[in-house]
Structures are given as structure tokens and as C-alpha cells.
mmCIF file of C-alpha atoms in Angstrom:
data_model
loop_
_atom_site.group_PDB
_atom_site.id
_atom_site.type_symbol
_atom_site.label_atom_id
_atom_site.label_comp_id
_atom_site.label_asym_id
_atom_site.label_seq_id
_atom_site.Cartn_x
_atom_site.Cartn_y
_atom_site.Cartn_z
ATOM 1 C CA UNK A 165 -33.242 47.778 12.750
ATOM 2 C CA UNK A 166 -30.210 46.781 11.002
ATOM 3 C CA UNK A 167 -28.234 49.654 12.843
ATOM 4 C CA UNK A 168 -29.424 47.802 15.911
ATOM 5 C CA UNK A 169 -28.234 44.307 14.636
ATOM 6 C CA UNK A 170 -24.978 45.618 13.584
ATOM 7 C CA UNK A 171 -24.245 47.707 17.402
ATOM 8 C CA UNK A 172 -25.501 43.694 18.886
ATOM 9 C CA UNK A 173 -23.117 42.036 16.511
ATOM 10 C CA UNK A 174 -20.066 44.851 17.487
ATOM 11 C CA UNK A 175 -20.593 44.539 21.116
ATOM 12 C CA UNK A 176 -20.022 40.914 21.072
ATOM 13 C CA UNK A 177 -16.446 41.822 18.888
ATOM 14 C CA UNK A 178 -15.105 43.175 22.385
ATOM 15 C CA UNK A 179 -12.169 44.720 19.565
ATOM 16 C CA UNK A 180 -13.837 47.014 17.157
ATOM 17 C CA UNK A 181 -14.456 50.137 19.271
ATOM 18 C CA UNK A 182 -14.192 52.383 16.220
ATOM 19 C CA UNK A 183 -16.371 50.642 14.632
ATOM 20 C CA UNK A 184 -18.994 50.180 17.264
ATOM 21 C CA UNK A 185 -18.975 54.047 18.113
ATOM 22 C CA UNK A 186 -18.893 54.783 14.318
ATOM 23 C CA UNK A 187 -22.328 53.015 14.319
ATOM 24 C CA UNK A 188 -23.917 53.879 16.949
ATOM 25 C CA UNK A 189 -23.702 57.603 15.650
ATOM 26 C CA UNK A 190 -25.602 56.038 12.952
ATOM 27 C CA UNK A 191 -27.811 54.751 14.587
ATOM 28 C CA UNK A 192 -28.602 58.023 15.868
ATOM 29 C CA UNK A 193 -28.129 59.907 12.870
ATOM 30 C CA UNK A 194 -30.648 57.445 11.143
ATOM 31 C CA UNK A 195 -33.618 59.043 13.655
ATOM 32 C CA UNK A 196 -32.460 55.983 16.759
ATOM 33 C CA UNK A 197 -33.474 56.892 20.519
ATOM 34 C CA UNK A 198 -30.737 57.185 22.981
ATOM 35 C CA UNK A 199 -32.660 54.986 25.284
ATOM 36 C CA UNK A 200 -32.312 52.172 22.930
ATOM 37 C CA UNK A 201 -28.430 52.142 23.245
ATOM 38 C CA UNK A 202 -28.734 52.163 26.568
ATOM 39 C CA UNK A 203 -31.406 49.034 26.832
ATOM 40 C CA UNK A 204 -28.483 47.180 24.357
ATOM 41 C CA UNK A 205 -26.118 48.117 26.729
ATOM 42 C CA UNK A 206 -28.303 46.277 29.366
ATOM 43 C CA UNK A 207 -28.880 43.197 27.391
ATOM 44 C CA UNK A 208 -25.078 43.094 26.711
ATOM 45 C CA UNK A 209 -24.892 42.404 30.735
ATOM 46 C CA UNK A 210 -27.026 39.416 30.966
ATOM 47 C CA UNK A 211 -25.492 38.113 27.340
ATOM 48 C CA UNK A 212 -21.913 38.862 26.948
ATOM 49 C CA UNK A 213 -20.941 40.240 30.499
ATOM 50 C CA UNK A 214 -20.153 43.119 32.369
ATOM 51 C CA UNK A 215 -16.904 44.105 31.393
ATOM 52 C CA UNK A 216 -18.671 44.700 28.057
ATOM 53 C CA UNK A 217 -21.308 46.417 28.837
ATOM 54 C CA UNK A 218 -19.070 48.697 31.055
ATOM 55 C CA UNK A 219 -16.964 49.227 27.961
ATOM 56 C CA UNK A 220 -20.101 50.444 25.855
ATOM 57 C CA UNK A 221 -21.348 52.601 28.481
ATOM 58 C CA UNK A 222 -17.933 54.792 28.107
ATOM 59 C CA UNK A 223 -18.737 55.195 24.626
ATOM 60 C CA UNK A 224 -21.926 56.333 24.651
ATOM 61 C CA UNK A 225 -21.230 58.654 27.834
ATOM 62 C CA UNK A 226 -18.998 60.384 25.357
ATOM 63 C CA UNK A 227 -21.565 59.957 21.916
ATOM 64 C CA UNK A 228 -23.722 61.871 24.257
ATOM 65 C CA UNK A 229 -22.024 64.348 25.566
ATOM 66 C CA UNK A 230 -20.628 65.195 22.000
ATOM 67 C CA UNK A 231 -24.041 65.504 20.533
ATOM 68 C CA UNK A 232 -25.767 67.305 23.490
ATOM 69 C CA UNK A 233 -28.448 64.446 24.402
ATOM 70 C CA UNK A 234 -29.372 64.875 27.898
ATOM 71 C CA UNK A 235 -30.110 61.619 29.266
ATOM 72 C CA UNK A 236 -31.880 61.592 32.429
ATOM 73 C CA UNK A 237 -30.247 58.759 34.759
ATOM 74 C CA UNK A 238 -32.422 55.770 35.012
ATOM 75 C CA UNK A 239 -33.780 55.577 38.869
ATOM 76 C CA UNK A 240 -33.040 52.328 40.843
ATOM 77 C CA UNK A 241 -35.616 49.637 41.851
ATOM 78 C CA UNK A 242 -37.955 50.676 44.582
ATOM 79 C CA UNK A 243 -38.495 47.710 46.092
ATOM 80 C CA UNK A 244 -35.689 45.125 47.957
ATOM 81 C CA UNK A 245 -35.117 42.763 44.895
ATOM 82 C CA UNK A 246 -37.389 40.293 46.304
ATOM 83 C CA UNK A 247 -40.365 40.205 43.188
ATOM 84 C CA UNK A 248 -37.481 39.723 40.927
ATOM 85 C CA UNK A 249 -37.079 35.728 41.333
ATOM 86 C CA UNK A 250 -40.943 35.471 40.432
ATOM 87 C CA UNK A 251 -41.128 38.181 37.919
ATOM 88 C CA UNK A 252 -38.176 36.215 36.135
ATOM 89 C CA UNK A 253 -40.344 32.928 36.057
ATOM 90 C CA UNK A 254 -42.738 34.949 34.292
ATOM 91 C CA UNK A 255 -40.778 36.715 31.638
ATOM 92 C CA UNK A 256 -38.816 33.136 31.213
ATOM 93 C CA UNK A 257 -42.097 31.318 30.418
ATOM 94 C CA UNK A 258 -43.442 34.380 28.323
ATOM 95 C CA UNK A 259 -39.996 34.205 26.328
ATOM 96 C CA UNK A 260 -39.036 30.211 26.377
ATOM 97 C CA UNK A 261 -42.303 28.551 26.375
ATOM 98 C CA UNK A 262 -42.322 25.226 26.968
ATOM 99 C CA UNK A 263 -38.801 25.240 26.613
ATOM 100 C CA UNK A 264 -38.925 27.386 29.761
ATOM 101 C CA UNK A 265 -39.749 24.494 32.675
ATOM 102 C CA UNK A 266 -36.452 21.935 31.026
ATOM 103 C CA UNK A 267 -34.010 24.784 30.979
ATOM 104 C CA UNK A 268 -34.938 25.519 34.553
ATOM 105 C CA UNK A 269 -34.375 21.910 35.348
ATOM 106 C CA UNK A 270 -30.939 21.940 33.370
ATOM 107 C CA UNK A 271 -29.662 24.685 35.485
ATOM 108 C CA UNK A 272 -31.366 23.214 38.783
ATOM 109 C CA UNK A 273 -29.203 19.996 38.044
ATOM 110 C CA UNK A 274 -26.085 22.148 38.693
ATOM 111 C CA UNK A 275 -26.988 23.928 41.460
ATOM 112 C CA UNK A 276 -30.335 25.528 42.759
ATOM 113 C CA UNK A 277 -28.872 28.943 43.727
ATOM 114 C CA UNK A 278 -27.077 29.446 40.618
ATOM 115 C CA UNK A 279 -30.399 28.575 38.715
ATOM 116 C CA UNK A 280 -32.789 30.960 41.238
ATOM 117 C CA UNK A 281 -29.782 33.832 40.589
ATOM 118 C CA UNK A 282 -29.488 33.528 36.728
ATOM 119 C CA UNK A 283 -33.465 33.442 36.580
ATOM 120 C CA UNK A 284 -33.806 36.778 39.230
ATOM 121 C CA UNK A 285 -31.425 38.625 37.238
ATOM 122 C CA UNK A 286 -31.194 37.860 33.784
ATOM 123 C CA UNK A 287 -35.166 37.108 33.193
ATOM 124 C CA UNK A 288 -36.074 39.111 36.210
ATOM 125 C CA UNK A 289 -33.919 42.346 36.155
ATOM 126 C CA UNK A 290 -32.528 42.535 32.563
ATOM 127 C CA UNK A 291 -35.069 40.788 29.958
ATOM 128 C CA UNK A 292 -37.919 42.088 31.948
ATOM 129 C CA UNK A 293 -37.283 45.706 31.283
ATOM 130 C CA UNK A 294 -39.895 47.487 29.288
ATOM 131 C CA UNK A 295 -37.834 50.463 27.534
ATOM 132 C CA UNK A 296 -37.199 47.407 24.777
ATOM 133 C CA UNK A 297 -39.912 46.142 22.909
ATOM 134 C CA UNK A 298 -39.663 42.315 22.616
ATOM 135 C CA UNK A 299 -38.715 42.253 18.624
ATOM 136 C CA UNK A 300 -35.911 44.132 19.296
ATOM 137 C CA UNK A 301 -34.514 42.558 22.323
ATOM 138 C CA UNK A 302 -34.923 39.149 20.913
ATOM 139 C CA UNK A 303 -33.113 39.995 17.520
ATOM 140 C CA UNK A 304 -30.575 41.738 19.716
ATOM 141 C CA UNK A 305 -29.995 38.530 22.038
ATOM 142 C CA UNK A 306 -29.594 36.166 18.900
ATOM 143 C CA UNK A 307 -27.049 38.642 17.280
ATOM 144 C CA UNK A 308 -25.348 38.791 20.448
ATOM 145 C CA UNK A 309 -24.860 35.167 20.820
ATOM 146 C CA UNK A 310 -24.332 34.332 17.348
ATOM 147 C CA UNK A 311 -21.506 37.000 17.347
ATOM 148 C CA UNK A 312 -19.822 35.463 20.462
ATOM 149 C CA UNK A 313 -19.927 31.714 18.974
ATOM 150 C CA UNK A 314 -19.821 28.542 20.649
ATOM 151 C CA UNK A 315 -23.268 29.476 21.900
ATOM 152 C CA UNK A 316 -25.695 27.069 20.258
ATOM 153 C CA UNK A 317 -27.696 25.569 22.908
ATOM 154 C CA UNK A 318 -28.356 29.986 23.815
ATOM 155 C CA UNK A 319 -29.012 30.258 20.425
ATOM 156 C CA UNK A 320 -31.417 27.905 19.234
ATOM 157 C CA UNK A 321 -33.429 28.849 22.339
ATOM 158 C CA UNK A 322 -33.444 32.687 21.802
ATOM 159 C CA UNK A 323 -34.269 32.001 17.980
ATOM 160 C CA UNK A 324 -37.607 29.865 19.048
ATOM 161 C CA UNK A 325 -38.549 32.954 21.715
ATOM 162 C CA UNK A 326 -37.374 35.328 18.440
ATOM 163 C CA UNK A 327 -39.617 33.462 16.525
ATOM 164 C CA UNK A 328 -41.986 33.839 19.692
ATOM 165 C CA UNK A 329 -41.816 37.301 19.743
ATOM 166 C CA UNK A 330 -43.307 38.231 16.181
ATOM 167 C CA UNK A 331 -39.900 37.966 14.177
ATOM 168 C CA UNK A 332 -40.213 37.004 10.957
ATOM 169 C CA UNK A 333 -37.823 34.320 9.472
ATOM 170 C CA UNK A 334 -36.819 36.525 6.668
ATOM 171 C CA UNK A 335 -35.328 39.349 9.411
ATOM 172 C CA UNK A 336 -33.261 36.520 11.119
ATOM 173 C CA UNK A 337 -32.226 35.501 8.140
ATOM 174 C CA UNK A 338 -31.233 38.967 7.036
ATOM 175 C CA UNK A 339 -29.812 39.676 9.867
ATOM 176 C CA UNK A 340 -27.226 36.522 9.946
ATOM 177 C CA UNK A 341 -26.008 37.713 6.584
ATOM 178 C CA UNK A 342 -25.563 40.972 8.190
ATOM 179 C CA UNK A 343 -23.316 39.214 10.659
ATOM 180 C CA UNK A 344 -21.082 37.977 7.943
ATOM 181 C CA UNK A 345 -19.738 41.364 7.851
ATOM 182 C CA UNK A 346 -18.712 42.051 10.873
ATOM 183 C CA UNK A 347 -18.157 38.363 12.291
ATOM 184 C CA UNK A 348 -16.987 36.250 9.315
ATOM 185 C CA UNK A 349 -19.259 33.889 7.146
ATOM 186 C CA UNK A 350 -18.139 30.646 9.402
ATOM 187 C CA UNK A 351 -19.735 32.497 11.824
ATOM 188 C CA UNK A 352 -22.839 33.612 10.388
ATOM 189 C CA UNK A 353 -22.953 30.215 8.500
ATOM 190 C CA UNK A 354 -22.939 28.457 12.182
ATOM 191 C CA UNK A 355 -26.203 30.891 13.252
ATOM 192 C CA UNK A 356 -28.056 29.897 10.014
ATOM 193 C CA UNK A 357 -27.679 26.343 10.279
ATOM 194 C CA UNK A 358 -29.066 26.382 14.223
ATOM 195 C CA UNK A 359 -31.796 29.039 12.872
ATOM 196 C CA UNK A 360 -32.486 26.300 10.199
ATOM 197 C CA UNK A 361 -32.845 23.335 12.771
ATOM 198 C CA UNK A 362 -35.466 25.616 14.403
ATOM 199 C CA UNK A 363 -37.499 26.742 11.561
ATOM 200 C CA UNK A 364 -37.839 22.692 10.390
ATOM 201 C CA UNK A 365 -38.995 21.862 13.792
ATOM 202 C CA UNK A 366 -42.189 24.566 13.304
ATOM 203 C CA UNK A 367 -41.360 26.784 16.339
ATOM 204 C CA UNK A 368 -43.938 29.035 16.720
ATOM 205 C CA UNK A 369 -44.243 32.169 14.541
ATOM 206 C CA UNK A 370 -45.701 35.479 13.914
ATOM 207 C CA UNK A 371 -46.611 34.818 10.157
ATOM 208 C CA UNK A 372 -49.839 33.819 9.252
ATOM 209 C CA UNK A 373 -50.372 30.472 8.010
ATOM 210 C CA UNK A 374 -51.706 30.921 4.133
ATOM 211 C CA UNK A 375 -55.343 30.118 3.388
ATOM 212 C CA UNK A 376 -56.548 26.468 2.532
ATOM 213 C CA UNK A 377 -56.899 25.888 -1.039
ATOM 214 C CA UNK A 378 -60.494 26.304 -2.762
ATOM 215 C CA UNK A 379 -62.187 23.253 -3.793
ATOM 216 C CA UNK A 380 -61.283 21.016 -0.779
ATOM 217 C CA UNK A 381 -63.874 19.521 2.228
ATOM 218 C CA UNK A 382 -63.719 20.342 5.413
ATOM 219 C CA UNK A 383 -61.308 23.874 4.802
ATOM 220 C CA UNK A 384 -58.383 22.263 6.851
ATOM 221 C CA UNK A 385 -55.490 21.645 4.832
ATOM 222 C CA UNK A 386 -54.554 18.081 4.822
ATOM 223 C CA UNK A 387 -58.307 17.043 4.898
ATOM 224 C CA UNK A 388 -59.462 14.305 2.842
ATOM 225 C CA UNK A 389 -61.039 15.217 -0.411
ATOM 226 C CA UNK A 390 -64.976 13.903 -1.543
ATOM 227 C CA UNK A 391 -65.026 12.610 -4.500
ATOM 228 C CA UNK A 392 -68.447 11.827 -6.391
ATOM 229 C CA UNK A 393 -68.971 7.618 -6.296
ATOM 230 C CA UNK A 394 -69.361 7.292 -10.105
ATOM 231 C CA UNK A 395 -70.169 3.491 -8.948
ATOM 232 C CA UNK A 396 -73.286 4.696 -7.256
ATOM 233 C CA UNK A 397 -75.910 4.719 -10.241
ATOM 234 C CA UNK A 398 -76.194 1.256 -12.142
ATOM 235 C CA UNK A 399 -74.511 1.992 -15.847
ATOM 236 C CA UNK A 400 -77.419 1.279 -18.798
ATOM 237 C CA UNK A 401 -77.502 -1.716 -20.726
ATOM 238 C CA UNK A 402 -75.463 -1.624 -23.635
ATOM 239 C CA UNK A 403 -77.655 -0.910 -27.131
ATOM 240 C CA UNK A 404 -77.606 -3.517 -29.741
ATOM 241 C CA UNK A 405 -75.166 -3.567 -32.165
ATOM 242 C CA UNK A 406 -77.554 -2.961 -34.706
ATOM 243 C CA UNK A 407 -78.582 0.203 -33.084
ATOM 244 C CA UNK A 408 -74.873 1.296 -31.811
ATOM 245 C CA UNK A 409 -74.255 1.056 -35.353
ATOM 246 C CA UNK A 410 -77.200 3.526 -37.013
ATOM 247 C CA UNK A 411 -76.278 5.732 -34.498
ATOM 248 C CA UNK A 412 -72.966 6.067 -35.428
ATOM 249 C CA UNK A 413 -73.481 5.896 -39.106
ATOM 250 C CA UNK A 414 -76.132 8.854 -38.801
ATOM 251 C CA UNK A 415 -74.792 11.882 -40.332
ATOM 252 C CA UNK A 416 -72.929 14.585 -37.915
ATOM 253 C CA UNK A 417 -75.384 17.067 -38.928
ATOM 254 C CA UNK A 418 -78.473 15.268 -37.029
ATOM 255 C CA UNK A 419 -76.138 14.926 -33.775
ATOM 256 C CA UNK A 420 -76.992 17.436 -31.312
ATOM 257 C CA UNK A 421 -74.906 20.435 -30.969
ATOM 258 C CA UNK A 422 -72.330 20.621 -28.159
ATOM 259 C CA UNK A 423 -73.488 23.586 -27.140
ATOM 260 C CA UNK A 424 -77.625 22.477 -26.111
ATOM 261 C CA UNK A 425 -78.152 21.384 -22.481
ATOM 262 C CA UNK A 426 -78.767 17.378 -23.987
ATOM 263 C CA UNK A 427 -75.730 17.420 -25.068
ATOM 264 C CA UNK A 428 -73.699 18.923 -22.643
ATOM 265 C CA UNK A 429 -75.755 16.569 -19.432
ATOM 266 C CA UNK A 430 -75.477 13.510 -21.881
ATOM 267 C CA UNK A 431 -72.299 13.762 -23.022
ATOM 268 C CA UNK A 432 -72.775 12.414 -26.855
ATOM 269 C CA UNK A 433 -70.655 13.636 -28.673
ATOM 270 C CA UNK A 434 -69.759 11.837 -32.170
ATOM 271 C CA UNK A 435 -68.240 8.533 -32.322
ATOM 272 C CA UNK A 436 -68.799 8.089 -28.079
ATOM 273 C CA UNK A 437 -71.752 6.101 -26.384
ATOM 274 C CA UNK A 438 -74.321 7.718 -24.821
ATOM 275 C CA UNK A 439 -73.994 6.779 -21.597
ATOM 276 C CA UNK A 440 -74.455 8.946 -18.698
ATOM 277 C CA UNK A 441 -72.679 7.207 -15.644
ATOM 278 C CA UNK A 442 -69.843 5.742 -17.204
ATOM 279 C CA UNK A 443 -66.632 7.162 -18.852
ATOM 280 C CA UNK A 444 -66.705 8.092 -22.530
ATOM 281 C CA UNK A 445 -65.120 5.588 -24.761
ATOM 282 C CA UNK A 446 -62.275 5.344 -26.994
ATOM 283 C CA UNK A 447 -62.969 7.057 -30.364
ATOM 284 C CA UNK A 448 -63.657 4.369 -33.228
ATOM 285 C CA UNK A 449 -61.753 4.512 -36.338
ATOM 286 C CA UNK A 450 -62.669 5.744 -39.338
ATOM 287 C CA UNK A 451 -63.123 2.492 -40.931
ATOM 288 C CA UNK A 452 -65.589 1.050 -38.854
ATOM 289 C CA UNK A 453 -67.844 3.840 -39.143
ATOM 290 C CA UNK A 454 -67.984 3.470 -43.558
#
């Protein structure tokens, strides 16, 4: 995984072609599929453009051919294009969420055909393929745009379908510092700080929420605790003094031990009042009891 964040992150540096050939050998060399650089190579059209993705496709014609991989050619569509518009509505609800149906609307604002085209092709031809699985493509996406910068409204939408998609916050997170290697730390600051907007918010996420504590009613956390009403019995009438005061003058050897059922349900202990509803009292000093 991190040679695929580091061949999203080069892509979007249009400048390092060493570099991005030099790892994506590695990738390979690390036990990578082929098909996987090509499916980058696809999101790289709907993300950073053509002329990329055009660029990368030299390079791995010729990683290829040096290495002996013979890639079959990926057939065209069978049908006329025409499923595309509703199979991107699909993958752009799947992906966005809610966030899906206002984004629409956003584009829609600008102009309907622009909004129909960008959800046919990039939902509907690119993100739609199934040679990706959807971890992948999603951390690949938010590399992508992190990498090109001045992407944040992209960004914080594609980290939310990230989170979506079963990546953890930890990867994303490991992945931006990643990025600060091959696109600067302002860079890789600016995608932490959006990724941090969306984690506060609660977007939805593949880690399990941790068990409710022991000990509290209802199992939900947050739920109100019982607590017993020590108001409910009526406390005992105080002894008289006169009796208070043998018992407490009685030698420590007739008091019951601490460890018999009377005492422990009763709660006498020397120097306290025996009283079973009500908190113990203060100890009395030694003076009073001579």
C-alpha cells in the first residue's frame, strides 16, 4: 500500500518521472499486479487529467516491456455509453453519501450538461471500474488531490467516502506523512488539517466503536446511571446517649469481627453507629471514649 500512495502522490508531481518509474518497479518488485498501475493510471484521468495519465501510460508501456509482463489490452465497453449516466448516480451515492445529492446540485448550478458529463464519466466510467478495490482507489484519490493542492473542497469529500470505504484513520494519516516526502510538509500539513475537520465531524468509519463500559444501565454509552435511593428506607432512631456510650466504651474484643456476615451487612465497626441506612460517622476521639 504505501508503494501505491507514493506512485498517487508522484503522478500528481507531473516532474519526477525518475522517480515515479523508479517506484513503480517497486511496486512490482514488492509482489504489485500490473493491473493495479494501470487502474492508477485510470484514476489519474478523472483526478489530475489526461495529459497525465497519457504520460504514465508511456512509462509503464516501457516497465513492461522491460520486465516481460504481457498485459492483455483491456476490451472497450460493449454497450453505446448510455448506462453510464445512471451507473454514475449509483457509484456517486455509494461513494459520497449524503454528500452525494448537494454536490450534484453544486455542479447543476453551473450548468446541467457539465454536471450529467462529469457524473457519466468520472463516477460512471472511471470510479466505477472493478479491477480496483474501493480502499485502494479511495486512498489513491485523496493522495492524488492532496498532492495537486488547492483541492480542499475534492478533498474533504474523498476523505469522508475514504473513511466510507473501510479506511482506517491511522492509514490516512500515515499516508499524509508519506506525502511530506515527496510533496513538502506545507503540503501534507494542508491534507491533515482538512482530514482533521472530517474526522471531528464523525464521518462514517470502518472501525468499530469500543464496547460500553461494565457497570452502567441500559449498555448505551451516555446512558444515565441508577443509583440506589439511600433516602428510601426511614434511618433508625438515634440510641440514647447512655446506651451510645456503653457501646462505645465496651471493650474491642466483644465487637464483632469484620470478617462475620453481622458485621459486614451492619457495618459496626468500632467507634461508628450502627446504623444500617445512613452513612457511617466521623470517628470520635480518643478522649471521649476514656
Amino acid at each position: 500500500m504505501r508503494q501505491v500512495v507514493t506512485v498517487a502522490a508522484l503522478l500528481a508531481h507531473r516532474n519526477a518521472e525518475r522517480q515515479l518509474r523508479y517506484h513503480m518497479v517497486g511496486y512490482l518488485n514488492a509482489g504489485g499486479e500490473a493491473r493495479i498501475l494501470v487502474e492508477l493510471l485510470f484514476v489519474g484521468i478523472a483526478v489530475l487529467g489526461f495529459p497525465v495519465a497519457i504520460h504514465g501510460i508511456a512509462l509503464v508501456r516501457d516497465i513492461f516491456t522491460e520486465r516481460g509482463i504481457d498485459f492483455a489490452r483491456i476490451a472497450p465497453r460493449a454497450d453505446d455509453g448510455s448506462t453510464a449516466l445512471r451507473a454514475g448516480h449509483e457509484a456517486m451515492a455509494r461513494m459520497l453519501g449524503d454528500a452525494a445529492a448537494p454536490t450534484l446540485a453544486s455542479w447543476s448550478e453551473l450548468d446541467t450538461v457539465f454536471a450529467n458529463w462529469s457524473v457519466a464519466f468520472e463516477y460512471g466510467e472511471i470510479f466505477n471500474r472493478d479491477a480496483l478495490d474501493a480502499r485502494t482507489r479511495e486512498l489513491a484519490i485523496v493522495i492524488m488531490l492532496a498532492s495537486a493542492g488547492n483541492r480542499a473542497t475534492a478533498l474533504e469529500r474523498h476523505v469522508e467516502a475514504a473513511l466510507r470505504a473501510g479506511v482506517l484513520h491511522t492509514e490516512l494519516t500515515e499516508a499524509f506523512m508519506q506525502l511530506a516526502v515527496y510533496a513538502g510538509f506545507p503540503t501534507a500539513l494542508n491534507a491533515i488539517t482538512t482530514a482533521s475537520a472530517v474526522f471531528k465531524r464523525g464521518a462514517p468509519s470502518a472501525c468499530a466503536r469500543p464496547a460500553p463500559r461494565a457497570g452502567r444501565a441500559g449498555g448505551a454509552r451516555g446512558a444515565p446511571r441508577t443509583r440506589p435511593d439511600r433516602r428510601a428506607a426511614p434511618r433508625a432512631a438515634p440510641a440514647p446517649r447512655s446506651s451510645r456510650a456503653s457501646t462505645m466504651s465496651r471493650p474491642t474484643s466483644d465487637m464483632p469481627s469484620s470478617s462475620t456476615p453481622t458485621a459486614m451487612s451492619s457495618r459496626v465497626t468500632p467507634y461508628r453507629c450502627a446504623y444500617v441506612n445512613s452513612p457511617p460517622a466521623r470517628p470520635l476521639p480518643r478522649s471521649a471514649t476514656r
